[in-house]
C-alpha cells in the first residue's frame, strides 16, 4: 500500500445559478423581482489537481509497481484530488444536498477514460428509528395519531443514512453526492480522490459541475459548471 499526502488545493467560491432561472433574465440583476437570486457563499471547490502515477512512484509496493508496469503500453493512470467545502455553520436555507459531477472525455474516444477507483465510496450516519404500527376499528391501518379504540405496537431499529456516496465507478461520468441527514448537516471540508485511467496517447479532459439544493420552501436546485476542464495528458 502506498500513501499519498493530500496536496494544498487551490479553492474557489462557487456562485451557483438556479436551474429554473427565468428565460431572458439574468439572475440577481434585479430586472425581474421574481427571478431567484444565485446561491453564494455556501460551496467552495478545491482543485481539481492531478498527478500521473508511474512505476517509480510505486516502487515501495512491488505488486502495485508490477501492475502499473504491465499496463504502461496500454493505459496511463492519474490520481486526481478535489475537495468540497460547505459553509462551516448551518445557514438558512439549509443545504439539502450537493452533487459533484465529473465528465471524462478523450481524443481519440476509444478506449474511453474511466474512474478506476474512488474515495470515499460511502459515508453513513447511524440513525435510531422508532416506527409505530397501529390498527384501528375494523382492522384499518392507521398513522401515528392515537385515539381510543386503537391497538398500537412500537418497533425500534437502527438504519444507516448515506451522508456521502460515490457514483459512476468504472465509468466516464463519476461523481459524489452529499445529503443532509438527521444527524449531520452539510458543513466543513471533505477531501475527494479518484484514480482516472486513460488510454496511452490520448488527451483527456475532466469537467466539473457542482449542483446544490435548498428548500425555500420547495426544493430548488442550483448549478455551476467550471469553464475550464482539467487536462490529463502524459508528457514523455
mmCIF file of C-alpha atoms in Angstrom, residues 14-92:
data_model
loop_
_atom_site.group_PDB
_atom_site.id
_atom_site.type_symbol
_atom_site.label_atom_id
_atom_site.label_comp_id
_atom_site.label_asym_id
_atom_site.label_seq_id
_atom_site.Cartn_x
_atom_site.Cartn_y
_atom_site.Cartn_z
ATOM 1 C CA UNK A 14 -18.794 28.956 -6.368
ATOM 2 C CA UNK A 15 -21.712 31.140 -7.381
ATOM 3 C CA UNK A 16 -24.424 28.635 -8.260
ATOM 4 C CA UNK A 17 -27.214 29.720 -10.579
ATOM 5 C CA UNK A 18 -30.798 28.476 -10.204
ATOM 6 C CA UNK A 19 -31.705 25.779 -12.707
ATOM 7 C CA UNK A 20 -35.125 27.342 -13.266
ATOM 8 C CA UNK A 21 -33.880 30.888 -13.944
ATOM 9 C CA UNK A 22 -36.393 32.825 -15.953
ATOM 10 C CA UNK A 23 -35.686 32.956 -19.674
ATOM 11 C CA UNK A 24 -34.259 36.276 -20.819
ATOM 12 C CA UNK A 25 -33.450 37.435 -17.294
ATOM 13 C CA UNK A 26 -30.059 37.323 -15.607
ATOM 14 C CA UNK A 27 -30.482 36.054 -12.020
ATOM 15 C CA UNK A 28 -29.572 38.557 -9.346
ATOM 16 C CA UNK A 29 -29.696 41.643 -11.606
ATOM 17 C CA UNK A 30 -32.930 42.956 -10.128
ATOM 18 C CA UNK A 31 -34.527 43.255 -13.580
ATOM 19 C CA UNK A 32 -37.227 40.821 -12.553
ATOM 20 C CA UNK A 33 -38.268 40.612 -8.879
ATOM 21 C CA UNK A 34 -39.450 37.024 -9.390
ATOM 22 C CA UNK A 35 -36.084 35.790 -10.637
ATOM 23 C CA UNK A 36 -34.421 33.645 -7.932
ATOM 24 C CA UNK A 37 -31.023 35.030 -6.872
ATOM 25 C CA UNK A 38 -27.819 32.972 -7.189
ATOM 26 C CA UNK A 39 -26.615 30.865 -4.280
ATOM 27 C CA UNK A 40 -23.449 32.495 -2.922
ATOM 28 C CA UNK A 41 -21.008 31.757 -0.124
ATOM 29 C CA UNK A 42 -22.238 28.238 0.518
ATOM 30 C CA UNK A 43 -19.903 25.960 -1.500
ATOM 31 C CA UNK A 44 -16.170 26.081 -2.239
ATOM 32 C CA UNK A 45 -14.456 23.739 -4.694
ATOM 33 C CA UNK A 46 -10.844 22.712 -4.223
ATOM 34 C CA UNK A 47 -8.911 21.528 -7.281
ATOM 35 C CA UNK A 48 -9.120 19.513 -9.366
ATOM 36 C CA UNK A 49 -5.426 18.685 -9.256
ATOM 37 C CA UNK A 50 -3.924 15.621 -10.961
ATOM 38 C CA UNK A 51 -0.643 13.750 -10.792
ATOM 39 C CA UNK A 52 0.332 10.953 -13.131
ATOM 40 C CA UNK A 53 1.196 7.684 -11.401
ATOM 41 C CA UNK A 54 4.409 5.960 -12.505
ATOM 42 C CA UNK A 55 6.052 2.624 -11.558
ATOM 43 C CA UNK A 56 8.877 4.601 -9.944
ATOM 44 C CA UNK A 57 6.438 6.341 -7.580
ATOM 45 C CA UNK A 58 5.019 2.981 -6.545
ATOM 46 C CA UNK A 59 8.379 1.226 -6.140
ATOM 47 C CA UNK A 60 7.824 0.744 -2.393
ATOM 48 C CA UNK A 61 4.882 -1.541 -3.181
ATOM 49 C CA UNK A 62 6.200 -4.225 -5.604
ATOM 50 C CA UNK A 63 2.739 -5.542 -6.509
ATOM 51 C CA UNK A 64 1.422 -2.081 -7.411
ATOM 52 C CA UNK A 65 4.579 -1.236 -9.346
ATOM 53 C CA UNK A 66 4.359 -4.530 -11.231
ATOM 54 C CA UNK A 67 0.688 -3.928 -12.052
ATOM 55 C CA UNK A 68 1.384 -0.448 -13.418
ATOM 56 C CA UNK A 69 4.402 -1.672 -15.396
ATOM 57 C CA UNK A 70 2.185 -4.271 -17.071
ATOM 58 C CA UNK A 71 -0.228 -1.510 -18.149
ATOM 59 C CA UNK A 72 2.383 1.025 -19.283
ATOM 60 C CA UNK A 73 1.931 0.378 -23.018
ATOM 61 C CA UNK A 74 -1.864 0.496 -22.833
ATOM 62 C CA UNK A 75 -3.065 2.852 -20.109
ATOM 63 C CA UNK A 76 -1.987 5.853 -18.064
ATOM 64 C CA UNK A 77 -3.253 6.401 -14.525
ATOM 65 C CA UNK A 78 -3.762 9.737 -12.768
ATOM 66 C CA UNK A 79 -4.511 10.447 -9.121
ATOM 67 C CA UNK A 80 -6.986 13.355 -9.063
ATOM 68 C CA UNK A 81 -7.566 15.387 -5.891
ATOM 69 C CA UNK A 82 -10.660 17.513 -5.219
ATOM 70 C CA UNK A 83 -12.486 18.879 -2.213
ATOM 71 C CA UNK A 84 -15.890 20.338 -1.414
ATOM 72 C CA UNK A 85 -16.203 22.789 1.459
ATOM 73 C CA UNK A 86 -19.599 23.795 2.774
ATOM 74 C CA UNK A 87 -20.205 26.837 4.986
ATOM 75 C CA UNK A 88 -18.813 25.957 8.456
ATOM 76 C CA UNK A 89 -22.032 26.806 10.289
ATOM 77 C CA UNK A 90 -25.515 25.891 9.035
ATOM 78 C CA UNK A 91 -27.099 28.802 7.186
ATOM 79 C CA UNK A 92 -30.650 29.416 6.055
#
